[in-house]
Short mmCIF file of C-alpha atoms in Angstrom, two decimals:
data_model
loop_
_atom_site.label_atom_id
_atom_site.label_comp_id
_atom_site.label_asym_id
_atom_site.label_seq_id
_atom_site.Cartn_x
_atom_site.Cartn_y
_atom_site.Cartn_z
CA MET Y 129 -43.19 197.16 4.47
CA ILE Y 130 -41.33 195.00 2.51
CA TYR Y 131 -40.87 191.16 3.02
CA ASP Y 132 -38.16 188.55 2.53
CA GLN Y 133 -39.26 185.24 2.62
CA ALA Y 134 -36.68 182.53 4.21
CA ARG Y 135 -34.78 180.77 1.12
CA TRP Y 136 -32.50 177.97 0.99
CA VAL Y 137 -29.80 179.84 -0.20
CA ASP Y 138 -26.95 179.82 0.87
CA ASP Y 139 -23.69 183.21 1.36
CA SER Y 140 -22.53 181.55 -3.09
CA ASP Y 141 -26.02 181.70 -4.11
CA GLU Y 142 -26.58 177.97 -4.52
CA VAL Y 143 -29.22 176.08 -3.16
CA TYR Y 144 -29.09 174.40 0.25
CA GLU Y 145 -31.24 171.74 0.62
CA PRO Y 146 -30.75 169.34 3.01
CA LEU Y 147 -32.59 166.93 2.97
CA LEU Y 148 -31.88 165.98 -0.34
CA ASN Y 149 -28.61 165.42 0.12
CA GLU Y 150 -28.02 161.45 -0.31
CA LYS Y 151 -24.71 161.41 1.66
CA HIS Y 152 -27.55 162.09 5.01
CA SER Y 153 -30.57 159.03 4.33
CA LYS Y 154 -30.13 155.53 5.34
CA GLU Y 155 -31.25 153.19 3.90
CA VAL Y 156 -33.12 150.82 6.93
CA GLU Y 157 -35.48 147.17 7.92
CA ALA Y 158 -39.12 147.64 7.12
CA ASP Y 159 -40.52 145.07 10.47
CA SER Y 160 -44.90 145.26 9.76
CA ALA Y 161 -47.54 142.11 10.86
CA LEU Y 162 -48.80 143.73 7.14
CA PRO Y 163 -49.49 140.95 4.94
CA ASP Y 164 -45.88 141.01 2.38
CA ASP Y 165 -48.16 142.15 -0.82
CA LEU Y 166 -48.58 146.10 1.09
CA THR Y 167 -45.16 146.87 3.17
CA ARG Y 168 -42.12 147.05 1.71
CA ASP Y 169 -38.27 145.62 3.01
CA SER Y 170 -37.19 148.91 3.16
CA LEU Y 171 -37.22 152.73 3.53
CA THR Y 172 -35.04 155.00 2.79
CA LEU Y 173 -34.68 157.83 5.09
CA PRO Y 174 -33.33 161.18 5.88
CA ASP Y 175 -30.52 160.62 8.23
CA LEU Y 176 -30.32 163.16 10.13
CA SER Y 177 -29.82 164.60 14.04
CA GLU Y 178 -32.43 165.94 15.86
CA PRO Y 179 -31.34 170.52 15.65
CA GLU Y 180 -30.69 169.62 12.36
CA LEU Y 181 -34.54 167.67 11.71
CA ALA Y 182 -35.84 170.87 13.69
CA ARG Y 183 -34.22 173.67 11.70
CA HIS Y 184 -35.10 172.41 8.54
CA TYR Y 185 -39.21 172.02 8.93
CA THR Y 186 -38.96 175.96 11.16
CA ARG Y 187 -37.10 176.56 7.78
CA LEU Y 188 -40.14 175.06 5.61
CA SER Y 189 -42.64 177.21 8.04
CA GLN Y 190 -40.54 180.69 6.79
CA MET Y 191 -40.80 180.01 3.48
CA ASN Y 192 -44.65 180.00 3.44
CA TYR Y 193 -46.96 182.01 4.03
CA GLY Y 194 -49.65 181.11 6.98
CA VAL Y 195 -51.80 182.35 9.05
CA GLU Y 196 -49.87 183.16 11.81
CA SER Y 197 -47.12 184.67 9.36
CA GLY Y 198 -49.33 188.86 9.50
CA PRO Y 199 -52.40 190.41 7.75
CA PHE Y 200 -54.72 186.86 5.99
CA PRO Y 201 -57.81 188.43 4.35
CA LEU Y 202 -59.63 185.59 3.74
CA GLY Y 203 -61.20 184.82 6.77
CA SER Y 204 -64.54 182.24 7.18
CA CYS Y 205 -64.63 181.35 3.68
CA THR Y 206 -61.03 179.40 4.12
CA MET Y 207 -59.31 180.16 8.06
CA LYS Y 208 -58.92 182.84 10.15
CA TYR Y 209 -56.01 183.23 12.89
CA ASN Y 210 -58.12 180.92 15.92
CA PRO Y 211 -57.00 181.15 19.70
CA LYS Y 212 -55.35 178.63 21.22
CA PHE Y 213 -56.88 177.82 23.47
CA THR Y 214 -59.10 175.09 22.08
CA GLU Y 215 -56.01 173.40 21.19
CA ASP Y 216 -55.19 172.96 24.67
CA VAL Y 217 -58.99 172.10 26.26
CA ALA Y 218 -59.11 168.99 23.04
CA ALA Y 219 -55.66 168.17 24.49
CA HIS Y 220 -56.75 168.14 27.44
CA PRO Y 221 -56.19 164.37 28.46
CA LYS Y 222 -60.01 163.65 29.51
CA ALA Y 223 -60.52 165.27 26.29
CA ALA Y 224 -58.80 161.36 24.74
CA VAL Y 225 -61.91 159.12 25.21
CA HIS Y 226 -62.57 155.66 22.93
CA PRO Y 227 -65.70 155.88 19.95
CA ASP Y 228 -67.01 152.82 20.91
CA ARG Y 229 -66.59 153.09 25.16
CA SER Y 230 -70.26 152.54 26.54
CA THR Y 231 -72.52 155.57 26.63
CA GLU Y 232 -73.03 155.08 30.88
CA SER Y 233 -68.86 155.17 31.15
CA VAL Y 234 -69.21 158.59 29.05
CA GLN Y 235 -71.58 160.47 30.27
CA GLY Y 236 -69.68 163.99 30.30
CA THR Y 237 -69.08 164.11 26.78
CA LEU Y 238 -72.62 162.80 25.73
CA GLU Y 239 -72.85 166.27 27.70
CA LEU Y 240 -70.83 167.53 25.62
CA LEU Y 241 -72.44 167.19 22.73
CA TYR Y 242 -75.17 167.82 24.16
CA ASN Y 243 -74.68 171.13 25.31
CA LEU Y 244 -72.89 171.56 22.25
CA GLN Y 245 -76.02 170.32 19.84
CA ASP Y 246 -78.31 173.43 21.99
CA TYR Y 247 -75.92 175.15 21.41
CA LEU Y 248 -75.82 175.50 17.40
CA GLY Y 249 -80.14 175.17 17.51
CA ARG Y 250 -80.08 178.75 19.41
CA ILE Y 251 -77.28 180.13 17.33
CA GLY Y 252 -78.98 179.18 14.08
CA GLY Y 253 -82.42 179.10 15.06
CA MET Y 254 -83.18 175.56 14.47
CA ASP Y 255 -84.79 172.72 16.21
CA ALA Y 256 -82.60 169.89 15.84
CA VAL Y 257 -78.97 169.90 15.38
CA THR Y 258 -76.87 166.89 14.06
CA LEU Y 259 -73.20 166.92 15.13
CA GLN Y 260 -72.05 163.82 12.55
CA PRO Y 261 -70.81 165.83 8.94
CA PRO Y 262 -66.79 165.77 9.27
CA ALA Y 263 -66.74 169.67 7.16
CA GLY Y 264 -68.77 172.23 5.38
CA ALA Y 265 -69.59 170.32 2.23
CA ALA Y 266 -70.14 167.60 4.18
CA GLY Y 267 -73.14 169.17 6.40
CA GLU Y 268 -74.55 170.78 3.27
CA PHE Y 269 -74.13 167.38 1.39
CA ALA Y 270 -76.33 165.51 4.53
CA GLY Y 271 -78.86 168.93 4.46
CA ILE Y 272 -79.44 167.93 0.91
CA LEU Y 273 -79.78 164.08 1.92
CA VAL Y 274 -82.49 165.19 5.16
CA ALA Y 275 -84.45 167.50 2.34
CA LYS Y 276 -84.80 165.13 -0.20
CA ALA Y 277 -85.76 162.29 2.15
CA TYR Y 278 -88.30 165.04 3.81
CA HIS Y 279 -90.11 164.82 0.25
CA GLU Y 280 -89.89 161.60 -0.08
CA ALA Y 281 -91.58 160.67 2.96
CA ASN Y 282 -94.63 163.43 1.82
CA GLY Y 283 -94.82 161.41 -1.61
CA GLU Y 284 -93.17 163.97 -3.33
CA ASP Y 285 -90.75 163.32 -6.18
CA ARG Y 286 -89.23 166.70 -6.44
CA SER Y 287 -86.21 166.73 -8.58
CA GLU Y 288 -84.72 171.05 -8.91
CA VAL Y 289 -82.68 172.27 -6.70
CA ILE Y 290 -82.23 175.88 -7.16
CA VAL Y 291 -78.82 177.83 -6.89
CA PRO Y 292 -77.86 181.14 -7.46
CA ASP Y 293 -74.85 182.06 -9.74
CA SER Y 294 -73.07 183.64 -7.02
CA ALA Y 295 -72.99 180.26 -4.45
CA HIS Y 296 -70.13 178.54 -3.44
CA GLY Y 297 -69.60 175.95 -5.44
CA THR Y 298 -69.76 173.31 -2.92
CA ASN Y 299 -73.68 174.45 -3.26
CA PHE Y 300 -74.05 172.82 -6.38
CA ALA Y 301 -71.75 170.07 -6.32
CA SER Y 302 -73.59 168.59 -3.01
CA ALA Y 303 -76.81 169.05 -4.86
CA ALA Y 304 -75.57 167.23 -7.89
CA LEU Y 305 -74.72 164.10 -5.45
CA ALA Y 306 -77.88 163.76 -3.71
CA GLY Y 307 -79.12 163.28 -7.88
CA TYR Y 308 -81.03 166.63 -8.43
CA ASP Y 309 -80.14 168.69 -11.75
CA VAL Y 310 -79.23 172.18 -10.50
CA VAL Y 311 -80.93 175.17 -11.39
CA GLU Y 312 -78.48 177.92 -11.70
CA LEU Y 313 -80.21 181.25 -10.78
CA PRO Y 314 -78.82 185.29 -12.05
CA GLY Y 315 -78.18 187.52 -9.93
CA ALA Y 316 -80.18 190.54 -9.76
CA GLU Y 317 -77.98 193.77 -11.20
CA ASP Y 318 -77.77 195.09 -6.92
CA GLY Y 319 -76.00 191.64 -6.53
CA ARG Y 320 -78.59 189.85 -4.31
CA VAL Y 321 -81.51 187.44 -5.74
CA ASP Y 322 -83.44 188.33 -8.84
CA VAL Y 323 -86.60 188.27 -6.86
CA GLU Y 324 -88.46 188.30 -10.29
CA ALA Y 325 -86.28 185.15 -11.72
CA LEU Y 326 -86.87 182.91 -8.84
CA GLU Y 327 -90.24 183.33 -9.30
CA ALA Y 328 -90.20 182.25 -12.81
CA ALA Y 329 -88.11 179.44 -11.01
CA VAL Y 330 -89.62 177.99 -9.02
CA GLY Y 331 -92.41 174.98 -9.45
CA GLU Y 332 -93.67 171.57 -8.34
CA ASP Y 333 -89.98 170.19 -9.46
CA THR Y 334 -88.35 172.51 -6.46
CA ALA Y 335 -86.60 170.53 -3.69
CA ALA Y 336 -84.84 173.85 -1.96
CA LEU Y 337 -83.21 176.30 -3.10
CA MET Y 338 -79.68 177.22 -1.78
CA LEU Y 339 -78.61 180.31 -0.43
CA THR Y 340 -75.88 182.65 1.53
CA ASN Y 341 -77.21 184.85 3.54
CA PRO Y 342 -74.65 187.53 3.57
CA ASN Y 343 -73.79 185.98 0.34
CA THR Y 344 -70.77 185.93 -1.80
CA LEU Y 345 -70.79 189.50 -2.24
CA GLY Y 346 -71.04 190.43 1.18
CA LEU Y 347 -74.88 191.49 1.20
CA PHE Y 348 -77.92 190.79 2.88
CA GLU Y 349 -80.48 189.32 0.99
CA ARG Y 350 -83.21 192.27 2.50
CA ASP Y 351 -85.98 190.25 0.57
CA ILE Y 352 -85.07 186.67 2.65
CA GLU Y 353 -88.49 186.63 3.83
CA HIS Y 354 -90.61 187.30 0.67
CA ILE Y 355 -88.06 184.57 -0.31
CA ALA Y 356 -88.65 181.99 1.84
CA ASP Y 357 -92.43 182.24 0.63
CA VAL Y 358 -92.07 181.70 -2.66
CA VAL Y 359 -89.72 178.25 -2.52
CA HIS Y 360 -92.31 177.57 0.69
CA ASP Y 361 -95.21 178.18 -1.54
CA ALA Y 362 -93.65 175.93 -4.80
CA GLY Y 363 -93.59 173.29 -1.35
CA GLY Y 364 -89.43 173.43 -1.46
CA LEU Y 365 -87.90 174.00 1.05
CA LEU Y 366 -84.75 177.19 2.27
CA TYR Y 367 -80.91 175.67 2.37
CA TYR Y 368 -78.93 178.36 4.21
CA ASP Y 369 -75.17 177.67 3.28
CA GLY Y 370 -73.19 178.36 6.94
CA ALA Y 371 -70.25 180.17 5.50
CA ASN Y 372 -71.46 183.41 5.87
CA LEU Y 373 -73.14 183.83 9.54
CA ASN Y 374 -70.26 185.26 11.10
CA ALA Y 375 -71.56 188.47 10.01
CA LEU Y 376 -74.95 187.59 12.10
CA LEU Y 377 -74.13 186.29 15.47
CA GLY Y 378 -75.75 187.32 17.81
CA ARG Y 379 -77.63 189.53 15.70
CA ALA Y 380 -79.93 187.35 13.18
CA ARG Y 381 -80.83 183.83 13.18
CA PRO Y 382 -81.42 181.94 10.07
CA GLY Y 383 -83.97 180.22 11.07
CA ASP Y 384 -85.52 183.40 11.56
CA MET Y 385 -85.62 184.16 8.04
CA GLY Y 386 -87.84 181.17 7.04
CA PHE Y 387 -84.74 178.95 6.64
CA ASP Y 388 -85.65 175.10 7.00
CA ILE Y 389 -81.95 173.51 7.07
CA MET Y 390 -78.71 174.98 7.39
CA HIS Y 391 -74.71 173.87 8.33
CA TYR Y 392 -72.47 175.48 10.54
CA ASN Y 393 -69.05 175.28 9.74
CA VAL Y 394 -66.92 175.66 12.75
CA HIS Y 395 -63.53 175.89 11.48
CA LYS Y 396 -65.06 179.73 9.74
CA THR Y 397 -68.05 180.79 12.62
CA PHE Y 398 -66.27 179.63 15.70
CA ALA Y 399 -62.76 178.30 16.32
CA THR Y 400 -61.46 174.96 15.04
CA PRO Y 401 -59.39 175.56 12.62
CA HIS Y 402 -58.59 172.37 9.77
CA GLY Y 403 -55.26 172.30 7.48
CA GLY Y 404 -55.12 170.09 4.13
CA GLY Y 405 -59.28 169.76 4.16
CA GLY Y 406 -59.23 167.75 7.68
CA PRO Y 407 -60.40 166.41 10.25
CA GLY Y 408 -63.27 169.58 10.39
CA ALA Y 409 -66.81 169.41 11.21
CA GLY Y 410 -70.05 170.32 10.15
CA PRO Y 411 -72.87 170.12 12.23
CA VAL Y 412 -76.63 170.77 10.60
CA GLY Y 413 -79.73 172.12 11.86
CA VAL Y 414 -82.91 171.44 10.98
CA THR Y 415 -86.24 172.53 11.57
CA GLU Y 416 -88.86 170.31 13.95
CA GLU Y 417 -90.70 169.00 11.30
CA LEU Y 418 -87.46 167.62 9.02
CA ALA Y 419 -86.12 166.77 12.77
CA GLU Y 420 -86.49 162.45 12.15
CA PHE Y 421 -83.95 163.05 8.87
CA LEU Y 422 -81.58 163.59 10.36
CA PRO Y 423 -78.37 161.80 9.90
CA ASP Y 424 -78.21 158.30 13.01
CA PRO Y 425 -76.95 159.20 15.41
CA GLN Y 426 -77.76 162.22 17.74
CA VAL Y 427 -77.61 162.61 21.44
CA GLY Y 428 -80.39 163.21 23.84
CA LYS Y 429 -81.16 163.46 27.03
CA THR Y 430 -83.99 161.15 29.40
CA ASN Y 431 -84.03 160.68 32.66
CA GLY Y 432 -81.38 162.79 34.33
CA LYS Y 433 -78.84 160.27 31.48
CA PHE Y 434 -77.27 161.41 28.21
CA GLU Y 435 -77.78 158.39 25.18
CA LEU Y 436 -77.48 158.16 21.65
CA PHE Y 437 -80.32 157.37 19.84
CA THR Y 438 -81.54 156.98 15.97
CA PRO Y 439 -83.95 159.25 14.72
CA GLU Y 440 -87.10 157.89 13.23
CA ARG Y 441 -86.68 158.59 9.97
CA SER Y 442 -82.93 158.50 9.75
CA VAL Y 443 -80.85 159.29 6.32
CA GLY Y 444 -78.21 157.19 7.93
CA LYS Y 445 -75.07 157.53 9.04
CA VAL Y 446 -72.78 160.15 7.13
CA HIS Y 447 -69.75 159.79 9.28
CA GLY Y 448 -68.19 157.49 11.97
CA TYR Y 449 -69.27 157.54 15.68
CA GLY Y 450 -70.83 160.46 16.05
CA GLY Y 451 -68.91 163.14 14.67
CA ASN Y 452 -65.20 164.73 14.68
CA TRP Y 453 -65.38 164.72 18.36
CA LEU Y 454 -62.13 167.20 19.03
CA VAL Y 455 -63.30 169.62 16.14
CA LEU Y 456 -66.30 169.84 18.05
CA VAL Y 457 -64.99 170.35 21.32
CA LYS Y 458 -62.64 172.61 19.88
CA ALA Y 459 -66.03 174.60 18.91
CA TYR Y 460 -67.69 173.69 21.89
CA ALA Y 461 -65.09 175.28 24.21
CA TYR Y 462 -64.37 178.26 21.84
CA ILE Y 463 -68.95 178.68 21.90
CA ALA Y 464 -68.43 178.74 25.46
CA ARG Y 465 -66.12 181.06 26.89
CA LEU Y 466 -67.21 184.12 23.98
CA GLY Y 467 -70.50 183.82 25.17
CA ASP Y 468 -73.73 185.50 23.89
CA ALA Y 469 -71.20 188.97 24.24
CA GLY Y 470 -68.36 187.22 22.76
CA LEU Y 471 -70.42 186.22 19.76
CA SER Y 472 -72.20 189.33 19.07
CA ASP Y 473 -68.86 191.71 19.51
CA ALA Y 474 -66.64 189.61 16.93
CA SER Y 475 -69.26 189.30 14.55
CA ALA Y 476 -69.74 193.79 14.99
CA LYS Y 477 -66.11 193.52 15.15
CA ALA Y 478 -66.22 191.36 11.39
CA VAL Y 479 -68.22 194.04 10.05
CA LEU Y 480 -66.79 197.11 11.33
CA ASN Y 481 -63.01 195.81 9.80
CA ALA Y 482 -64.40 194.94 6.33
CA ASN Y 483 -66.20 197.65 6.72
CA TYR Y 484 -62.42 200.17 7.62
CA LEU Y 485 -60.20 198.08 5.33
CA ALA Y 486 -62.65 199.01 2.08
CA SER Y 487 -62.59 202.71 3.49
CA GLN Y 488 -58.45 202.82 3.35
CA ILE Y 489 -58.10 201.08 -0.62
CA ASP Y 490 -58.43 202.77 -3.37
CA TYR Y 491 -59.93 200.07 -5.49
CA ASP Y 492 -63.95 199.97 -6.52
CA ILE Y 493 -66.08 198.19 -5.24
CA PRO Y 494 -69.36 198.02 -7.00
CA PHE Y 495 -71.74 196.48 -4.41
CA GLY Y 496 -72.95 197.30 -0.92
CA PRO Y 497 -74.34 197.84 1.89
CA PHE Y 498 -72.12 194.96 2.68
CA HIS Y 499 -71.04 192.92 6.19
CA HIS Y 500 -67.97 191.02 6.68
CA GLU Y 501 -66.48 190.75 3.65
CA PHE Y 502 -66.26 192.89 0.35
CA VAL Y 503 -65.23 192.02 -3.27
CA ALA Y 504 -62.95 194.59 -5.01
CA SER Y 505 -62.20 195.10 -8.48
CA ALA Y 506 -58.57 195.50 -9.60
CA ASP Y 507 -57.71 197.37 -12.68
CA MET Y 508 -55.75 194.93 -13.66
CA ASP Y 509 -55.40 190.78 -13.23
CA ALA Y 510 -56.47 190.30 -10.63
CA ALA Y 511 -53.84 187.24 -9.82
CA ASP Y 512 -51.29 189.57 -10.98
CA VAL Y 513 -52.33 191.63 -7.58
CA ALA Y 514 -52.55 188.32 -5.39
CA LYS Y 515 -48.59 187.71 -6.10
CA ARG Y 516 -48.37 191.26 -5.46
CA MET Y 517 -49.05 191.97 -2.17
CA LEU Y 518 -46.81 189.20 -1.37
CA ASP Y 519 -43.86 191.06 -1.62
CA TYR Y 520 -45.55 193.60 0.79
CA GLY Y 521 -46.08 191.01 3.80
CA VAL Y 522 -49.69 190.07 3.31
CA HIS Y 523 -51.42 187.00 1.94
CA PRO Y 524 -53.54 188.20 -0.90
CA PRO Y 525 -57.45 188.13 -0.59
CA THR Y 526 -59.24 185.46 -3.00
CA THR Y 527 -58.84 185.89 -6.90
CA LYS Y 528 -61.14 186.47 -9.61
CA TRP Y 529 -64.85 185.06 -6.98
CA PRO Y 530 -67.68 186.08 -7.53
CA GLU Y 531 -67.67 186.60 -10.81
CA ALA Y 532 -70.01 189.73 -11.05
CA VAL Y 533 -67.44 191.76 -10.08
CA SER Y 534 -64.68 191.91 -12.61
CA GLU Y 535 -60.70 190.60 -11.70
CA ALA Y 536 -62.58 190.03 -8.37
CA LEU Y 537 -60.26 191.39 -5.24
CA MET Y 538 -62.33 189.11 -2.40
CA THR Y 539 -62.16 190.28 1.24
CA GLU Y 540 -62.45 189.53 4.66
CA PRO Y 541 -60.45 190.41 7.06
CA THR Y 542 -62.41 188.61 9.98
CA GLU Y 543 -62.66 190.23 13.23
CA VAL Y 544 -59.48 189.13 15.35
CA GLU Y 545 -57.17 191.97 12.57
CA ASN Y 546 -55.97 194.88 14.87
CA LYS Y 547 -55.53 198.37 12.90
CA ARG Y 548 -52.50 198.68 12.61
CA SER Y 549 -53.19 195.19 10.62
CA LEU Y 550 -56.18 196.59 8.26
CA ASP Y 551 -53.58 199.66 7.45
CA GLN Y 552 -50.75 197.37 6.81
CA LEU Y 553 -52.71 195.32 4.35
CA ALA Y 554 -54.17 198.57 2.97
CA THR Y 555 -50.86 200.03 1.98
CA ALA Y 556 -50.11 196.79 0.30
CA PHE Y 557 -53.09 196.99 -2.52
CA ASP Y 558 -53.04 200.21 -2.86
CA ARG Y 559 -48.87 200.35 -3.27
CA VAL Y 560 -49.91 197.52 -5.67
CA ALA Y 561 -52.70 199.25 -7.51
CA ALA Y 562 -50.24 202.23 -7.70
CA GLU Y 563 -47.43 199.98 -9.71
CA ASP Y 564 -46.18 200.08 -13.63
CA GLU Y 565 -48.53 196.61 -15.19
CA ALA Y 566 -44.72 195.22 -15.66
CA THR Y 567 -43.85 195.08 -11.88
CA VAL Y 568 -47.43 193.51 -10.51
CA GLU Y 569 -47.25 191.14 -14.07
CA ALA Y 570 -42.98 190.19 -12.67
CA ALA Y 571 -44.34 189.29 -8.86
CA PRO Y 572 -43.75 187.94 -6.01
CA GLU Y 573 -40.10 188.66 -6.53
CA ARG Y 574 -39.06 188.30 -2.32
CA THR Y 575 -40.39 184.90 -1.45
CA ALA Y 576 -38.90 181.30 -2.09
CA ALA Y 577 -41.20 180.91 -4.55
CA GLY Y 578 -42.21 182.67 -7.35
CA ARG Y 579 -45.20 181.52 -10.09
CA ILE Y 580 -46.02 178.20 -9.88
CA ASP Y 581 -48.47 175.97 -12.19
CA GLN Y 582 -51.21 175.87 -10.05
CA VAL Y 583 -53.15 173.76 -12.20
CA SER Y 584 -50.08 170.82 -11.93
CA ALA Y 585 -50.08 171.52 -8.22
CA ALA Y 586 -53.30 170.69 -7.60
CA ARG Y 587 -54.12 168.13 -9.53
CA ASN Y 588 -50.76 165.88 -10.08
CA PRO Y 589 -49.23 166.41 -6.70
CA ARG Y 590 -45.82 165.38 -6.26
CA LEU Y 591 -44.84 164.75 -2.25
CA SER Y 592 -41.38 163.81 -1.15
CA TRP Y 593 -38.41 164.35 0.57
CA GLN Y 594 -36.17 162.80 -1.58
CA ALA Y 595 -34.59 164.23 -5.26
CA LEU Y 596 -37.49 163.78 -7.94
CA ASP Y 597 -35.45 162.45 -11.08
CA GLY Y 598 -36.13 163.87 -14.06
CA ALA Y 599 -39.14 165.43 -12.31
CA ASP Y 600 -39.31 168.02 -15.05
CA GLU Y 601 -39.12 165.90 -17.90
CA GLU Y 602 -42.55 163.98 -17.52
#
């Protein structure tokens, strides 16, 4: 399959960008009650009809590649296609609840949050859950704050958090932001935790080990019970990064493996899509002995009434009110709709899809057996492979990471892709592998934009509907 992305080029091959045309803009006066030093007197806005505007944004969407465009092998770790019924639930008029209302007037709202705490606790094998953190990384940070408060309450001044070298970058950042020294743990030859290295690393300074299971190579930590014993015997806590929880749903629980704290990436494991970094949610679950340190507030139930309460030794607030309410509504709706059997089925399909896709591509996959994701090794620059895959109508996988695999192509097809989509992905993989290096290095050929300066785009973005005169010279 060859894929031609929409472009703004007319029959004469001239670039046609209607919103950049000065004659389609006009100056309008801006009237605001805000202080003068915070406002402008006028704005230059596009002067377009509604059809022109609708076509502009439709064309923009066609110039991009998203989860609704085609196969998308970046599931659990970034984004997957999520069912739209959760959007309908969140858009229901009764879901529009002002957070400042009294608890007596929002008993239904609190009941939903209370039930979601219970659902997540049972899914993760945790005794208490907070819904307050506004994203997975924020949940990590809140979880580490809970660990720190726990140690301090016990009179212990522990200064180190151990993180495997294959862990998500946010693990290192969360531990450092909480004031810990980060001890990087090398992986074993089989891609899992090097238990001997762990035994050498733990000690009286160890506050926690942060672990993803299955890890970023898709490998289940078979020694997890021994790992938990090693950390606990040293007085540390075991932290679960929930990024790959969708591989375990309905089959295994972090709490049963010995984890003390975990965060849930509800946009990965359930159905709470968020774009551009938010809004999201990253609930945190803990064992009973850590429950009194959770952020404020939690939802409780007394004599049949739902209420907000502050845990006895709470680390305080990490977000406004009870968390991002509508995101939590979507997670609740997804869990309630699928139920135990549906969640278990989603997990099975995610694992099946990853293993089927891996069996269909002619690439070296050095570590296994894997679960919901695998990491293949490209026989050329992985970034070039990714760009060329766009020409075949599929979104490329994550590249260059984890570093344990040379020219890594991390692939997570998730539970939503059917056999036809997986075969399309496999075809794209193998066609790129069969091409000469010069062709791959020149890709993409058929997209609206070619190679962009990704570093500048991320660190120095210039976002404007107007032409940026002289931007190229800056």
